[in-house]
Coordinates of C-alpha atoms and ligand atoms in Angstrom, one line a residue:
M1 CA -12.5 1.3 -28.8
K2 CA -9.2 3.4 -29.6
V3 CA -7.2 4.6 -26.8
R4 CA -5.3 8.2 -28.1
K5 CA -5.4 10.1 -24.7
A6 CA -3.3 9.5 -21.5
V7 CA -3.7 10.9 -17.9
I8 CA -0.6 11.1 -15.5
P9 CA -1.7 11.8 -11.9
A10 CA 1.2 13.9 -10.3
A11 CA -0.6 15.7 -7.5
G12 CA 0.3 13.6 -4.6
L13 CA 2.3 15.2 -1.7
G14 CA 5.0 12.8 -1.8
T15 CA 5.6 12.1 1.8
R16 CA 7.6 9.0 1.6
M17 CA 10.4 11.0 -0.1
L18 CA 10.7 14.0 2.5
P19 CA 12.5 16.0 2.8
A20 CA 13.7 16.4 -0.7
T21 CA 10.2 16.6 -1.9
K22 CA 9.2 19.3 0.1
T23 CA 10.0 21.8 -2.8
V24 CA 10.9 19.3 -5.5
P25 CA 8.4 17.2 -6.8
K26 CA 9.0 13.6 -6.7
E27 CA 8.2 13.5 -10.3
M28 CA 11.1 15.7 -11.1
L29 CA 13.9 13.9 -9.1
P30 CA 16.3 12.8 -11.5
L31 CA 16.7 9.2 -12.5
V32 CA 20.3 9.0 -13.9
D33 CA 19.8 12.2 -16.4
K34 CA 16.1 12.5 -16.8
P35 CA 13.4 13.3 -14.3
V36 CA 11.1 10.3 -13.5
I37 CA 8.1 12.1 -15.2
Q38 CA 10.0 12.0 -18.4
Y39 CA 10.3 8.2 -18.6
I40 CA 6.6 7.9 -18.0
I41 CA 5.8 10.4 -20.8
E42 CA 8.2 8.5 -23.2
E43 CA 6.4 5.2 -22.3
A44 CA 3.1 6.9 -23.5
V45 CA 4.6 8.2 -26.6
A46 CA 6.2 4.9 -27.4
A47 CA 2.4 3.2 -26.9
G48 CA 1.5 5.6 -29.8
I49 CA -0.1 8.3 -27.6
E50 CA 0.1 11.7 -28.7
D51 CA -2.2 13.8 -26.0
I52 CA -1.3 13.9 -22.2
L53 CA -2.6 15.4 -19.3
I54 CA -0.6 15.8 -16.1
V55 CA -2.7 16.4 -13.1
T56 CA -0.5 18.7 -11.0
N57 CA -0.9 21.4 -8.0
R58 CA 0.4 24.1 -6.7
A59 CA 3.7 23.0 -5.7
K60 CA 4.7 21.4 -9.1
S61 CA 5.0 24.1 -11.7
A62 CA 8.7 22.7 -12.3
M63 CA 7.0 19.9 -14.6
D64 CA 5.1 22.7 -16.6
D65 CA 8.6 24.4 -17.1
Y66 CA 10.5 21.1 -17.7
F67 CA 8.4 20.3 -21.0
D68 CA 8.6 24.1 -22.0
Y69 CA 11.1 25.8 -24.6
Y70 CA 13.9 27.7 -22.6
P71 CA 15.4 30.3 -25.4
E72 CA 18.1 31.7 -23.1
L73 CA 19.4 28.2 -22.3
E74 CA 19.1 26.9 -25.9
D75 CA 20.7 30.4 -27.3
R76 CA 23.8 29.5 -25.0
L77 CA 24.0 26.0 -25.8
Q78 CA 23.8 26.6 -29.3
R79 CA 26.6 29.4 -29.3
S80 CA 29.0 27.1 -27.2
G81 CA 28.7 24.3 -29.6
K82 CA 26.9 21.9 -27.2
E83 CA 24.9 20.2 -29.7
K84 CA 23.9 17.1 -27.8
E85 CA 22.9 18.7 -24.7
L86 CA 20.7 21.2 -27.0
A87 CA 19.0 18.3 -28.7
E88 CA 18.2 16.8 -25.3
V89 CA 16.9 20.0 -24.2
K90 CA 14.6 20.8 -26.9
R91 CA 13.4 16.9 -27.2
S92 CA 12.1 17.1 -24.0
A93 CA 9.8 20.4 -25.0
D94 CA 8.6 18.2 -28.2
L95 CA 8.0 14.9 -26.6
A96 CA 4.1 15.0 -27.0
N97 CA 1.1 17.4 -26.8
I98 CA 1.0 17.9 -23.0
F99 CA -1.7 19.8 -21.1
Y100 CA -2.1 20.3 -17.5
V101 CA -5.1 20.5 -14.9
R102 CA -4.4 21.4 -11.1
Q103 CA -6.1 19.3 -8.5
K104 CA -6.8 22.2 -6.1
E105 CA -7.1 19.9 -3.0
T106 CA -5.2 16.4 -2.4
K107 CA -8.5 14.2 -2.1
G108 CA -6.9 11.1 -3.4
L109 CA -6.2 9.4 -6.7
G110 CA -9.8 8.7 -7.5
H111 CA -10.4 12.8 -7.2
A112 CA -7.3 13.3 -9.5
I113 CA -8.5 11.2 -12.2
W114 CA -11.9 12.9 -12.1
R115 CA -9.9 16.2 -12.7
A116 CA -9.4 14.7 -16.2
K117 CA -13.0 14.4 -17.1
R118 CA -12.9 17.4 -19.4
F119 CA -9.9 16.4 -21.1
V120 CA -10.9 12.9 -21.8
G121 CA -14.7 13.9 -22.9
D122 CA -16.1 10.6 -24.3
E123 CA -13.1 8.4 -25.0
P124 CA -11.3 5.7 -23.3
F125 CA -8.3 6.8 -21.9
A126 CA -4.8 5.5 -20.3
V127 CA -3.6 6.3 -16.8
L128 CA -0.1 5.9 -16.0
L129 CA 0.9 7.0 -12.3
G130 CA 3.4 9.4 -12.0
D131 CA 5.8 7.7 -9.8
D132 CA 5.5 4.0 -11.3
I133 CA 8.3 3.2 -13.9
M134 CA 8.3 0.3 -16.0
K135 CA 11.2 -1.2 -17.9
A136 CA 9.9 -3.7 -20.5
Q137 CA 10.2 -4.7 -24.3
K138 CA 6.8 -3.5 -25.3
P139 CA 5.5 -0.6 -23.4
V140 CA 3.5 -1.5 -20.2
I141 CA 0.6 0.6 -21.3
R142 CA 0.5 -0.9 -24.9
Q143 CA 0.1 -4.1 -23.5
L144 CA -2.9 -3.1 -21.6
I145 CA -4.3 -1.1 -24.5
D146 CA -3.9 -4.0 -27.0
A147 CA -6.0 -6.0 -24.5
A148 CA -8.7 -3.0 -23.5
E149 CA -9.3 -2.4 -27.2
K150 CA -9.7 -6.2 -28.0
Y151 CA -12.3 -6.8 -25.3
D152 CA -13.8 -3.3 -25.3
R153 CA -13.3 -3.1 -21.8
S154 CA -11.4 -1.1 -19.1
C155 CA -8.1 -2.8 -17.9
V156 CA -5.8 -2.7 -14.9
G157 CA -2.1 -3.8 -15.1
V158 CA -1.4 -6.4 -12.4
Q159 CA 1.5 -8.6 -11.2
S160 CA 1.9 -11.5 -8.7
V161 CA 3.2 -10.2 -5.4
A162 CA 4.0 -12.0 -1.9
T163 CA 1.1 -12.4 0.4
E164 CA 3.1 -10.1 2.9
A165 CA 3.3 -7.5 0.6
I166 CA -0.7 -7.4 -1.0
S167 CA -1.6 -4.7 1.8
K168 CA 0.2 -2.1 0.0
Y169 CA -1.7 -2.6 -3.2
S170 CA -5.3 -3.2 -4.6
S171 CA -6.0 -7.0 -5.1
V172 CA -8.4 -8.0 -7.8
K173 CA -10.4 -11.1 -8.1
V174 CA -9.6 -12.7 -11.4
S175 CA -10.7 -15.6 -14.0
P176 CA -8.6 -16.3 -17.0
L177 CA -9.7 -15.3 -20.2
E178 CA -6.3 -16.1 -22.5
E179 CA -2.8 -16.0 -21.6
R180 CA -1.8 -13.0 -19.2
T181 CA -5.4 -11.6 -19.6
F182 CA -8.3 -12.0 -17.0
A183 CA -11.8 -10.9 -16.4
V184 CA -12.0 -8.8 -13.2
S185 CA -15.2 -9.6 -11.1
D186 CA -14.2 -7.6 -7.8
M187 CA -11.1 -5.8 -6.1
N188 CA -10.1 -4.4 -2.7
E189 CA -7.9 -1.4 -1.8
K190 CA -4.9 -2.2 0.6
P191 CA -6.8 -5.5 2.0
T192 CA -5.9 -7.5 5.0
R193 CA -4.6 -11.0 4.4
E194 CA -8.4 -11.9 5.1
Q195 CA -9.6 -9.5 2.6
M196 CA -7.4 -10.2 -0.2
L197 CA -8.9 -11.7 -3.4
S198 CA -5.8 -13.0 -5.1
N199 CA -2.1 -12.4 -5.2
Y200 CA -2.4 -10.0 -8.4
A201 CA -2.1 -6.5 -7.5
I202 CA -2.7 -3.4 -9.5
L203 CA 0.7 -1.7 -10.5
G204 CA 0.4 2.0 -11.7
R205 CA -1.2 1.4 -15.2
Y206 CA -4.7 1.7 -16.4
V207 CA -6.9 1.7 -19.3
L208 CA -10.4 3.4 -18.7
T209 CA -13.5 4.1 -20.2
P210 CA -15.5 7.4 -19.5
D211 CA -18.1 5.2 -17.7
I212 CA -15.7 5.7 -14.5
F213 CA -16.6 9.5 -14.0
P214 CA -20.2 9.2 -13.0
I215 CA -19.1 6.7 -10.3
L216 CA -16.2 9.0 -9.1
E217 CA -18.5 11.8 -8.8
T218 CA -20.6 10.2 -6.1
L219 CA -17.8 8.4 -4.4
E220 CA -17.4 8.6 -0.6
P221 CA -13.9 9.0 0.9
G222 CA -12.3 5.4 1.4
Y223 CA -9.0 4.0 2.9
G224 CA -6.9 6.6 4.4
G225 CA -10.0 9.5 4.1
E226 CA -9.1 9.8 0.5
I227 CA -11.2 9.3 -2.8
Q228 CA -9.8 5.7 -4.0
L229 CA -9.7 5.1 -7.8
T230 CA -10.0 1.5 -6.7
D231 CA -13.4 2.1 -5.2
G232 CA -14.7 3.5 -8.2
L233 CA -13.3 0.6 -10.5
K234 CA -15.0 -2.0 -8.1
V235 CA -18.2 -0.8 -9.6
L236 CA -17.0 -1.4 -13.0
A237 CA -15.7 -4.7 -12.2
H238 CA -19.0 -5.8 -10.6
Q239 CA -20.6 -4.8 -13.8
D240 CA -18.2 -7.2 -15.5
K241 CA -16.4 -4.3 -17.5
M242 CA -13.1 -4.8 -16.1
L243 CA -9.9 -6.9 -17.2
A244 CA -6.5 -7.5 -15.8
V245 CA -3.4 -8.1 -17.8
D246 CA -0.4 -9.5 -15.9
F247 CA 2.0 -7.1 -17.8
E248 CA 5.5 -8.3 -18.7
G249 CA 8.2 -6.1 -17.5
R250 CA 9.7 -4.5 -14.3
R251 CA 8.1 -1.8 -12.0
Y252 CA 9.7 0.3 -9.9
D253 CA 8.0 2.5 -7.3
T254 CA 10.1 5.7 -7.5
G255 CA 7.7 7.1 -4.7
N256 CA 9.7 5.6 -2.0
L257 CA 13.3 5.7 -1.3
K258 CA 14.3 1.9 -2.0
G259 CA 12.2 1.7 -5.5
F260 CA 13.9 5.0 -6.2
L261 CA 17.3 3.5 -5.6
E262 CA 16.8 0.3 -7.4
A263 CA 15.5 2.2 -10.4
T264 CA 18.6 4.2 -10.2
V265 CA 21.0 1.4 -10.2
D266 CA 19.2 -0.2 -12.9
F267 CA 18.9 2.5 -15.1
A268 CA 22.3 3.7 -14.5
L269 CA 24.1 0.4 -15.4
E270 CA 22.2 0.6 -18.7
H271 CA 23.2 4.0 -19.6
P272 CA 26.0 4.2 -22.3
E273 CA 27.8 7.1 -20.3
T274 CA 27.7 5.4 -16.8
G275 CA 27.0 1.8 -17.2
D276 CA 30.7 0.1 -17.1
W277 CA 31.7 2.7 -14.4
L278 CA 29.0 1.9 -12.3
R279 CA 29.6 -1.9 -12.8
A280 CA 33.1 -1.4 -11.7
F281 CA 32.4 0.6 -8.8
L282 CA 29.8 -1.9 -7.4
K283 CA 32.0 -4.7 -7.8
E284 CA 34.6 -2.8 -5.8
K285 CA 32.1 -2.0 -3.2
A286 CA 30.6 -5.6 -3.0
A287 CA 34.2 -6.8 -2.5
A288 CA 34.7 -4.7 0.5
L289 CA 31.3 -5.7 2.1
Ligands
LIG301 P1 0.9 7.7 -4.0 O1 0.2 7.6 -2.7 O2 1.6 7.0 -4.5 O3 1.4 9.3 -3.7 O4 -0.6 8.2 -5.2 P2 1.8 10.2 -2.9 O5 0.3 10.5 -2.1 O6 2.3 11.3 -3.3 O7 2.4 9.4 -2.0 P3 3.2 9.7 -0.1 O8 2.3 8.6 0.4 O9 2.4 11.1 0.2 O10 4.4 9.4 -0.3 C1 -0.5 7.4 -6.4 C2 -0.5 8.2 -7.4 O11 -1.6 9.2 -7.5 C3 -1.3 10.4 -7.3 C4 0.2 10.5 -6.9 O12 0.7 11.7 -7.4 C5 0.7 9.2 -7.5 O13 0.9 9.4 -9.1 N1 -2.5 11.3 -6.3 C6 -2.5 10.6 -5.3 C7 -2.6 12.4 -7.0 O14 -2.5 12.7 -8.1 N2 -3.6 13.0 -6.0 C8 -3.9 12.7 -4.7 O15 -4.8 13.5 -4.1 C9 -3.1 11.5 -4.5

């Protein structure tokens, strides 16, 4: 298999980040100087993906605008000699071939992925959740694509999480294949401690084959009354068509306040314009605590 396309589901309501997300999509909140969604697109592009579908909704057109040209602004920057800003503004519009589809009702992640069926056709595809950001040497989605292409199977990105935290995620039942790569035979969405299958939790990255679409089509609502992607993936896992990669890298859930702040601090510490200043500022703050 060869993975050339990616889908970014970004149609969730973002209720954990209210009130900001009442009118600003959570994917458009700035992490230092770029919106969250740009980091995710950059990860896909760095992994060699050219065609990207964003699943949006009626409240999220700021995303389409962001990845478009803005001639009036570009003219103004050009005339005032703001070369650096001009280059950045243009770069965001030229990152990839970006397509959009709307999820007309917020029926869950599984339903959002189902909306990608026409875009995907009969090819395998990558999925990057619109609020999960990764910091890694090798793009996390590339780590998954390498395993999926090698074994010709779907793949989920996992990391080990504390037992107390597993009920926030999907847990997977795994058996080792090679270093950091496992076969998955079962999975559970938001398990209780009794239901958990291992400490490995799915964290925001997937490579899927189009086998998932007929499964999603007939899926009943699951946890929280939503069509859950994990319930569909479980069917593939039962058919021995699923891998898990324990990926190398740090994941930030920018869809909740603490994860968003952690990402802001870590990315600002690495940013050439803010790194030294923030380090000094944090030291001063820490000394006063
Ligand atoms: P989340 O549960 O993290 O996002 O969904 P949410 O629904 O926006 O969160 P809260 O709880 O209200 O704050 C995981 C991913 O699935 C997408 C979200 O945009 C996010 O990328 N999603 C979720 C959809 O695209 N459609 C849906 O109906 C639900």
